[in-house]
CSV table of C-alpha atoms in Angstrom, one decimal:
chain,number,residue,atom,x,y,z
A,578,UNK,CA,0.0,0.0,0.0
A,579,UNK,CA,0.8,3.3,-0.5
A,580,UNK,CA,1.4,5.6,2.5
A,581,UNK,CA,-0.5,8.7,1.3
A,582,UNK,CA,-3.6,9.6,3.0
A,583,UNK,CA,-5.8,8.8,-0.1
A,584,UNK,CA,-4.0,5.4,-0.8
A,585,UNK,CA,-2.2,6.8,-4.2
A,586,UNK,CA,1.4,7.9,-5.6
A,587,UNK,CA,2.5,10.0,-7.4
A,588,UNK,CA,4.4,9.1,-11.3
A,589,UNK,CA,7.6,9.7,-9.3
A,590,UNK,CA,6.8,7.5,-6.4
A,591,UNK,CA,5.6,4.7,-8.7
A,592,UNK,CA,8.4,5.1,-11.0
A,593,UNK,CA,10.7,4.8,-8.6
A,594,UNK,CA,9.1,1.5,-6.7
A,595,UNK,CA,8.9,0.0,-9.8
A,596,UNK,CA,12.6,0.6,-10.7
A,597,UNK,CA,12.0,2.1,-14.0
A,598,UNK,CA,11.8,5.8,-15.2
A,599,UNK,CA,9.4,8.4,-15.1
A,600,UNK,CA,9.5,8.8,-18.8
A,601,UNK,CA,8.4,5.0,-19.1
A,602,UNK,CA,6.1,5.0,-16.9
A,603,UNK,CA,4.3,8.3,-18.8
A,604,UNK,CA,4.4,5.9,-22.0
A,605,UNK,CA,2.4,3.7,-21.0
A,606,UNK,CA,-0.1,5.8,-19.4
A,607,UNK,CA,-0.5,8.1,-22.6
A,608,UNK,CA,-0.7,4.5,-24.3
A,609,UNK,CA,-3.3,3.3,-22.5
A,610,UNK,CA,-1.8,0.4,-20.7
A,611,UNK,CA,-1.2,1.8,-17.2
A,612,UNK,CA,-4.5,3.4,-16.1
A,613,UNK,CA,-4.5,6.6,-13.6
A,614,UNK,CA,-6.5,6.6,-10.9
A,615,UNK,CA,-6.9,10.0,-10.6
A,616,UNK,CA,-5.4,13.7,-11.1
A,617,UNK,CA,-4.6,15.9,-8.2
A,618,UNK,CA,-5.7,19.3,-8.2
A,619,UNK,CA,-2.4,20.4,-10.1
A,620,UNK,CA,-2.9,18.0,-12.8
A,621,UNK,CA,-0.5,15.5,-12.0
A,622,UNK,CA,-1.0,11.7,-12.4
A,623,UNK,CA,-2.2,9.9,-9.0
A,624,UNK,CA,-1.9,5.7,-9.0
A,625,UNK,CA,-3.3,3.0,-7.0
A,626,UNK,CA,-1.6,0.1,-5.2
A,627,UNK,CA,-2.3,-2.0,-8.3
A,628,UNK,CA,-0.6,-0.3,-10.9
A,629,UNK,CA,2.7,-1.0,-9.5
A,630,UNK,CA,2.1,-4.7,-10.5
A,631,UNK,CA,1.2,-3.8,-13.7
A,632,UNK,CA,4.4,-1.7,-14.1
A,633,UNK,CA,6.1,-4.6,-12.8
A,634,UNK,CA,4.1,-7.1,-15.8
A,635,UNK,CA,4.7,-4.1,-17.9
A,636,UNK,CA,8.8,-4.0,-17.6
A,637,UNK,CA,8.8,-7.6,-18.0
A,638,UNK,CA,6.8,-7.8,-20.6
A,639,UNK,CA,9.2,-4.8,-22.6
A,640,UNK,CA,12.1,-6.4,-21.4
A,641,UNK,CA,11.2,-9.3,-23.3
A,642,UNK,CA,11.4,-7.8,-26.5
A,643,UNK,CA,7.3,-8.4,-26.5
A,644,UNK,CA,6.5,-5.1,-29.0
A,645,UNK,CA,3.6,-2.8,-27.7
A,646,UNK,CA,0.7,-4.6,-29.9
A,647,UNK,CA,1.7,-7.6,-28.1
A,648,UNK,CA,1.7,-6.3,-25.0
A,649,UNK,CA,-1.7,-4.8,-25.2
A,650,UNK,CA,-2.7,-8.1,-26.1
A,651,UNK,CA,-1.5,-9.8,-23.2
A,652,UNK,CA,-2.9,-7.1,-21.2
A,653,UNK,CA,-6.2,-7.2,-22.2
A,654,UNK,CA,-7.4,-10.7,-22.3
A,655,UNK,CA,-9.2,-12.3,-19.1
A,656,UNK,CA,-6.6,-14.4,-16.7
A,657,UNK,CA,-7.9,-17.7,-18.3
A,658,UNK,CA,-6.8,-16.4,-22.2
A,659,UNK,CA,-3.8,-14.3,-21.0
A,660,UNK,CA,-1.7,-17.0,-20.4
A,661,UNK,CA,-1.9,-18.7,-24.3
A,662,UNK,CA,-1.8,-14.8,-25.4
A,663,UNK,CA,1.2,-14.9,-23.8
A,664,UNK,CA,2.6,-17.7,-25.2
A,665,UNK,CA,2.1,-17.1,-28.2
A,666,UNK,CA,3.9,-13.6,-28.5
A,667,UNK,CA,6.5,-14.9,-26.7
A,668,UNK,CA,7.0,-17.7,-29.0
A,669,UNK,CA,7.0,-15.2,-32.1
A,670,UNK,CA,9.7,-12.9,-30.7
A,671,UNK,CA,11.9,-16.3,-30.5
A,672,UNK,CA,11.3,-16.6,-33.8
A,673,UNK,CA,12.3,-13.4,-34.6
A,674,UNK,CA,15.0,-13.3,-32.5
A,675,UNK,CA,16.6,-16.2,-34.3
A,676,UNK,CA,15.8,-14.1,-37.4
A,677,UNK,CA,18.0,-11.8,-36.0
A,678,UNK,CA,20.7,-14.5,-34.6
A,679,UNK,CA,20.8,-16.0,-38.4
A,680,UNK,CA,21.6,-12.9,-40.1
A,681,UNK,CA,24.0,-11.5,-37.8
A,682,UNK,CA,26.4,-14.9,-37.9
A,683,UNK,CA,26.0,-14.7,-42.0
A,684,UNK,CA,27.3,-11.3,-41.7
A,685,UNK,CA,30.3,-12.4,-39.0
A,686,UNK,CA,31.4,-14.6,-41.4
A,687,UNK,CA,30.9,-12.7,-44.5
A,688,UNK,CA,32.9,-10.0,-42.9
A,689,UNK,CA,35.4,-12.5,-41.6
A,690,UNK,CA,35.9,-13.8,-45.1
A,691,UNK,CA,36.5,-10.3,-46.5
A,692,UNK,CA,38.9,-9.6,-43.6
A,693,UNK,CA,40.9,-12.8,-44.3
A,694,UNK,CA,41.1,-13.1,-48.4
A,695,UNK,CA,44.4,-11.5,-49.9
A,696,UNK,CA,43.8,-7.7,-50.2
A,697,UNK,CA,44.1,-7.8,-54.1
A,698,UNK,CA,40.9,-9.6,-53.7
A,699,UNK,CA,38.9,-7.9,-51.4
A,700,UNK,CA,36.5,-5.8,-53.9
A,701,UNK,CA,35.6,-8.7,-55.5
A,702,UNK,CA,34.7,-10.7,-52.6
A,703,UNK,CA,33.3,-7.7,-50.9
A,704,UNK,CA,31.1,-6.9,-54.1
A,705,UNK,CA,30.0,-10.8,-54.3
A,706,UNK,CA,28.7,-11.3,-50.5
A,707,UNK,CA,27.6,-7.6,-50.5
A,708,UNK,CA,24.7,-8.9,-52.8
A,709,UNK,CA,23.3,-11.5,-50.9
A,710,UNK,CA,21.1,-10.9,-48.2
A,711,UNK,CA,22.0,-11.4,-44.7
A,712,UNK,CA,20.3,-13.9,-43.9
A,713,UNK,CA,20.0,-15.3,-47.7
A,714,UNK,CA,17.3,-15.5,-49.1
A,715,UNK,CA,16.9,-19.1,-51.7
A,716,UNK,CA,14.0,-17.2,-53.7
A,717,UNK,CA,16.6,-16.6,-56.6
A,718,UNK,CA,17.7,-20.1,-56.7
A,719,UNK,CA,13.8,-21.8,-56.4
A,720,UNK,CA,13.4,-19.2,-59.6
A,721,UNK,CA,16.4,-20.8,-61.7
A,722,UNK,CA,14.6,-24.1,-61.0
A,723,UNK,CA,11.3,-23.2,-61.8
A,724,UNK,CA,12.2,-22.2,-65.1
A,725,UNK,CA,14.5,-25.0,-65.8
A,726,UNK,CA,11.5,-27.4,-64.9
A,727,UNK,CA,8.9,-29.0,-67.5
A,728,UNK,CA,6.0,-26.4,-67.7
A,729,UNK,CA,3.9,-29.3,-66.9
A,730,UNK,CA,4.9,-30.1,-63.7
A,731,UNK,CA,2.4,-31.1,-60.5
A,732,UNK,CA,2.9,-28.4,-58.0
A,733,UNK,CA,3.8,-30.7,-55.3
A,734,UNK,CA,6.1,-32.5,-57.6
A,735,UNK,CA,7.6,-29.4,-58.3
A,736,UNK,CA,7.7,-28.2,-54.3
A,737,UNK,CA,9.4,-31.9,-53.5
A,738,UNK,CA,12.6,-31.1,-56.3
A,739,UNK,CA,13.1,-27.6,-54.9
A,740,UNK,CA,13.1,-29.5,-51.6
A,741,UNK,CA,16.0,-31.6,-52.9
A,742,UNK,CA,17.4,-29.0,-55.5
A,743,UNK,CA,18.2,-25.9,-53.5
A,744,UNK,CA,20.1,-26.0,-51.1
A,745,UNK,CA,19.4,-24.0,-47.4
A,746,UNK,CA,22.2,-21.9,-46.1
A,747,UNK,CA,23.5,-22.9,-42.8
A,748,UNK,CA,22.5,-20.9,-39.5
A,749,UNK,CA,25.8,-20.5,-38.1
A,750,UNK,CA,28.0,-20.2,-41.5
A,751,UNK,CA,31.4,-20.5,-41.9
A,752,UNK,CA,33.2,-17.8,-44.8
A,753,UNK,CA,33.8,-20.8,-46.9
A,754,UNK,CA,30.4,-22.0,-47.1
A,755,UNK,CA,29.2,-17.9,-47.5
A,756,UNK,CA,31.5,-17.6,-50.4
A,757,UNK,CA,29.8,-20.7,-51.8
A,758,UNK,CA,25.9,-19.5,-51.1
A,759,UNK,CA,27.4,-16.2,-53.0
A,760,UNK,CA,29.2,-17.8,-55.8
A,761,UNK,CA,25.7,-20.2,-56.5
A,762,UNK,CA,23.6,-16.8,-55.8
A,763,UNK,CA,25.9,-14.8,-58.9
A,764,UNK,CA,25.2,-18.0,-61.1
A,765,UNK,CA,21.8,-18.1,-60.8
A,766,UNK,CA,21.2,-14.7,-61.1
A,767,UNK,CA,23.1,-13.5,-64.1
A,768,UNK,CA,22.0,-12.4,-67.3
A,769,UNK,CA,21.3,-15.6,-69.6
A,770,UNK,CA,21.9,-14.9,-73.4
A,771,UNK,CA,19.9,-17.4,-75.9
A,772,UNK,CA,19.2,-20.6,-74.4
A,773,UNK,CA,21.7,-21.6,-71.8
A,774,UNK,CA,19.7,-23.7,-69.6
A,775,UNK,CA,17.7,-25.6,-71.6
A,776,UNK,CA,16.0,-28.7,-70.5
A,777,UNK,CA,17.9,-31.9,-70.9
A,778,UNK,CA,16.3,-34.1,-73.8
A,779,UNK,CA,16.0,-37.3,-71.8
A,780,UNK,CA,13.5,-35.4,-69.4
A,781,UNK,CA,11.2,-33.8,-72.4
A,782,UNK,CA,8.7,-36.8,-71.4
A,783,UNK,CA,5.2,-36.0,-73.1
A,784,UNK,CA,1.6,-36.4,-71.3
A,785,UNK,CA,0.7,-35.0,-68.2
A,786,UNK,CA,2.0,-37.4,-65.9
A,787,UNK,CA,5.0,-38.0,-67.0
A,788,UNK,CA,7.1,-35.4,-65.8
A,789,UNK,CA,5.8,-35.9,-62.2
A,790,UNK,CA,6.4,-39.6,-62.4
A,791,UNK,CA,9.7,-39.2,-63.7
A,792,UNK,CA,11.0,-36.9,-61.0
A,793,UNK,CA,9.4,-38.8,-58.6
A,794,UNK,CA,11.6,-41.6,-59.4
A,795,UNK,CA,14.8,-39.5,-59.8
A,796,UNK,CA,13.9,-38.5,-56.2
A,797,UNK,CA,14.2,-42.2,-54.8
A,798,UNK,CA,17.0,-43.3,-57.2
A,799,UNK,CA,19.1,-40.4,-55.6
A,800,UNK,CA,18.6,-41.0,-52.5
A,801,UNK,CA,19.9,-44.5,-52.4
A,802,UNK,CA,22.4,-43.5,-53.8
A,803,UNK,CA,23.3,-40.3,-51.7
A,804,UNK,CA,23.6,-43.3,-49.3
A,805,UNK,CA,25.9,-45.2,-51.5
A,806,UNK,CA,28.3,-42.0,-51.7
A,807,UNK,CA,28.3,-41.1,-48.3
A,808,UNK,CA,29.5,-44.6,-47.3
A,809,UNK,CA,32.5,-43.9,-50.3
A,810,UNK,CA,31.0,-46.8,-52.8
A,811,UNK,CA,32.3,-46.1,-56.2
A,812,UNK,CA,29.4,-46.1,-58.7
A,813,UNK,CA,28.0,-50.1,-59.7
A,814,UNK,CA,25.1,-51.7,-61.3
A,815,UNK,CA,22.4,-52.6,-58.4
A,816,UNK,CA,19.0,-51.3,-57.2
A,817,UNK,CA,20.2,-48.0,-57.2
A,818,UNK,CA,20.7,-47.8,-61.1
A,819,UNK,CA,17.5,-50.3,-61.2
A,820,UNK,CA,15.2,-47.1,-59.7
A,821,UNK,CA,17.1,-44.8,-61.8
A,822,UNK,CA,16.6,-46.7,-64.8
A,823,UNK,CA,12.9,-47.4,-63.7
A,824,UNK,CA,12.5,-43.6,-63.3
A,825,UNK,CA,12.7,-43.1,-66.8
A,826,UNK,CA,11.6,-46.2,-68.5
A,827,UNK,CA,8.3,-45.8,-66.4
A,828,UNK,CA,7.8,-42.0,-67.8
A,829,UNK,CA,8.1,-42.7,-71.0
A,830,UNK,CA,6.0,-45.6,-71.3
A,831,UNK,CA,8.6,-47.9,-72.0
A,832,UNK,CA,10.1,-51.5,-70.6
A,833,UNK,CA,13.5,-51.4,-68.7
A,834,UNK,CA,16.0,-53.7,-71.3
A,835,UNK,CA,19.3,-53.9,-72.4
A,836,UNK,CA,18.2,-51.7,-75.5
A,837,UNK,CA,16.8,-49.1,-73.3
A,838,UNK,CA,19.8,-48.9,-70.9
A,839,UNK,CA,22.0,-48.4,-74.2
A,840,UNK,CA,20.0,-45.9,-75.5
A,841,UNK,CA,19.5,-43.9,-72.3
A,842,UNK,CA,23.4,-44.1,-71.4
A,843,UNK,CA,23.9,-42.2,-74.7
A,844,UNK,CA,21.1,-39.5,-74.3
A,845,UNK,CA,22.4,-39.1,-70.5
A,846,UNK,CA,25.6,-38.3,-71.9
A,847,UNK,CA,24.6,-35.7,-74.2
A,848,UNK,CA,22.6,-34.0,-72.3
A,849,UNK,CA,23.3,-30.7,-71.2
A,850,UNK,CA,24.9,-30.1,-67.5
A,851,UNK,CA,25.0,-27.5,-64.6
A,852,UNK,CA,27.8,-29.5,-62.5
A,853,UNK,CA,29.0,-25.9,-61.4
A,854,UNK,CA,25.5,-25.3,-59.6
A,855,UNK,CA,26.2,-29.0,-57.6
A,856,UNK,CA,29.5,-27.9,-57.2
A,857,UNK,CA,28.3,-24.8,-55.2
A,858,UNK,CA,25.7,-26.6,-53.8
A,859,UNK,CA,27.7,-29.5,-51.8
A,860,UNK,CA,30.5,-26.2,-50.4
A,861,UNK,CA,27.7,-24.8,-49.0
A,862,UNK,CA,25.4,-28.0,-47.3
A,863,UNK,CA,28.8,-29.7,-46.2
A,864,UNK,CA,31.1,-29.0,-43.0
A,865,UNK,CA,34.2,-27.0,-44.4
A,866,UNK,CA,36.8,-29.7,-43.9
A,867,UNK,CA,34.9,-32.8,-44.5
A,868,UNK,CA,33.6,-35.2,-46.5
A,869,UNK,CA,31.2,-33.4,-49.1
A,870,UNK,CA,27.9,-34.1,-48.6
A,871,UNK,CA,25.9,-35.9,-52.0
A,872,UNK,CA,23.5,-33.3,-53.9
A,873,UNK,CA,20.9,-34.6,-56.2
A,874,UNK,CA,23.9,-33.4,-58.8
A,875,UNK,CA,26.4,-36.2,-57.5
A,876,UNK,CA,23.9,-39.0,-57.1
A,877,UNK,CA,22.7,-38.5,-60.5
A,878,UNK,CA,26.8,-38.5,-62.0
A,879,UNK,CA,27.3,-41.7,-59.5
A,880,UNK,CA,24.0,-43.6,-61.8
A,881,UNK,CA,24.9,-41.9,-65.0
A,882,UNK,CA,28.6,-43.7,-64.3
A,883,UNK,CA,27.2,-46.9,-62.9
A,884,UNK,CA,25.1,-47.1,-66.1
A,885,UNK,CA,28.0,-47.0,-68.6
A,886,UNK,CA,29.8,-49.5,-66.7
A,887,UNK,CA,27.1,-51.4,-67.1
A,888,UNK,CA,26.2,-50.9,-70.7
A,889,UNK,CA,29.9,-51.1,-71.7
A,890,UNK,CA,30.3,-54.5,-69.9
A,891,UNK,CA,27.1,-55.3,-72.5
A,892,UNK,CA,28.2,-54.2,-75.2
A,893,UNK,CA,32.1,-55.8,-75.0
């Protein structure tokens, strides 16, 4: 209780009892979450005992990081409500906060790779990080895909190889691996004369399912083998190259034979090829130092390989 002889303080008093300033403590009057009681004949605020439990929620609340919206919210939902009000904001500014935490490490490390590069390269490097986003944003690299992709493609066929396909920057980066999400970001992102990406002739598959099933089955093939290259397997004929093979066979309508396998090694090999982009892609996803983790890039060169063993054991 207050010890004045009507039971209320003055903005000073509470201010003071509450351990924060004056000035705050007139914010969140004029703001309309720390209700006078009254104004003595001068004018000047005049509290009751329980606005210095309020200012005390208040503080808390602020000191948080809980924005005023939020706070209001909190404040003004009944005791049963407050409490998943509460939660919820809180859980937000966590969110945010890592946000934060995330861009603020990209940027260490951009800095620190800037800082540590030989001096006759520092421009460059300074001008290649400086145009990525801290953190990065993958919106430039989904678009690279998008385009590269059969027109015809299922949405959530589509949403499952961007899945695979582009890779998410770490949250605590090294420089190597920002140089990498840089480098990937400048080759996706520059100007394209004629047709340099164009779509590879053994996935041109006609109807409207058969780009979907196709990918689909890329999708698994790679990812027994991803397993098959993390363990250090050199490429060889087996189920791996057996789901790849069915991938394609299956699209197109066709069985999977010796003839197929001989024809599909050959357009495989013409095709055109963005190894730089896997390149990029497996610096970035894999821990500077070790073994670099498979992209869908790698797996697909591991069954492209294990298929011309194959066919070339066939055909001797």
């Amino acid at each position: 209780m207050f010890t004045s002889h009507d039971g209320l303080c003055s903005i000073g008093e509470l201010a003071e009892r509450a351990g924060v300033t004056v000035k705050a403590v007139r914010f969140y009057s004029d703001n309309g979450l720390l209700p006078e009681a009254a104004r003595s004949a001068g004018g000047h605020r005049r509290y009751g005992p329980e606005a210095l439990g309020r200012l005390r929620l208040l503080r808390s609340l602020r000191t948080l990081g809980l924005p005023v919206r939020e706070v209001r919210r909190v404040l003004g939902e009944e005791e049963d409500a407050a409490g998943s009000v509460l939660e919820g904001a809180v859980a937000g500014q966590l969110r945010e906060l890592g946000s934060q935490l995330a861009a603020l490490r990209w940027r260490e490390a951009a800095l620190r790779l800037v800082l540590e590069c030989p001096p006759g390269e520092r421009a460059d490097r300074l001008r290649l990080v400086g145009s990525v986003a801290a953190p990065p944003s993958t919106a430039a690299l989904a678009r690279f895909w998008r385009a590269w992709l059969p027109p015809r493609m299922p949405a959530r066929a589509t949403a499952a190889f961007l899945d695979a396909a582009v890779p998410q920057p770490p949250d605590d980066p090294e420089p190597a691996q920002v140089l990498a999400f840089a480098r990937l970001y400048a080759l996706v992102t520059r100007p394209c004369t004629g047709d340099e990406r164009p779509q590879p002739e053994a996935h041109k598959v006609s109807g409207s399912r058969g780009p979907a099933v196709l990918y689909a089955g890329l999708a698994q093939a790679y990812e027994l083998a991803g397993a098959r290259l993390r363990r250090g397997h050199g490429p060889f004929p087996g189920e791996e190259l057996d789901s790849f093979v069915d991938a394609y066979a299956s699209a197109y309508g066709s069985r999977d034979t010796p003839g197929f396998r001989s024809v599909l090694a050959g357009q495989l090999a013409a095709d055109p090829r963005i190894d730089r982009y896997w390149e990029l892609t497996a610096e970035v996803i894999s821990a500077p130092g070790g073994p670099p983790e498979p992209t869908p890039g790698s797996a697909h060169d591991w069954l492209c390989a294990a298929l011309h063993v194959q066919t070339a054991v066939a055909a001797g």
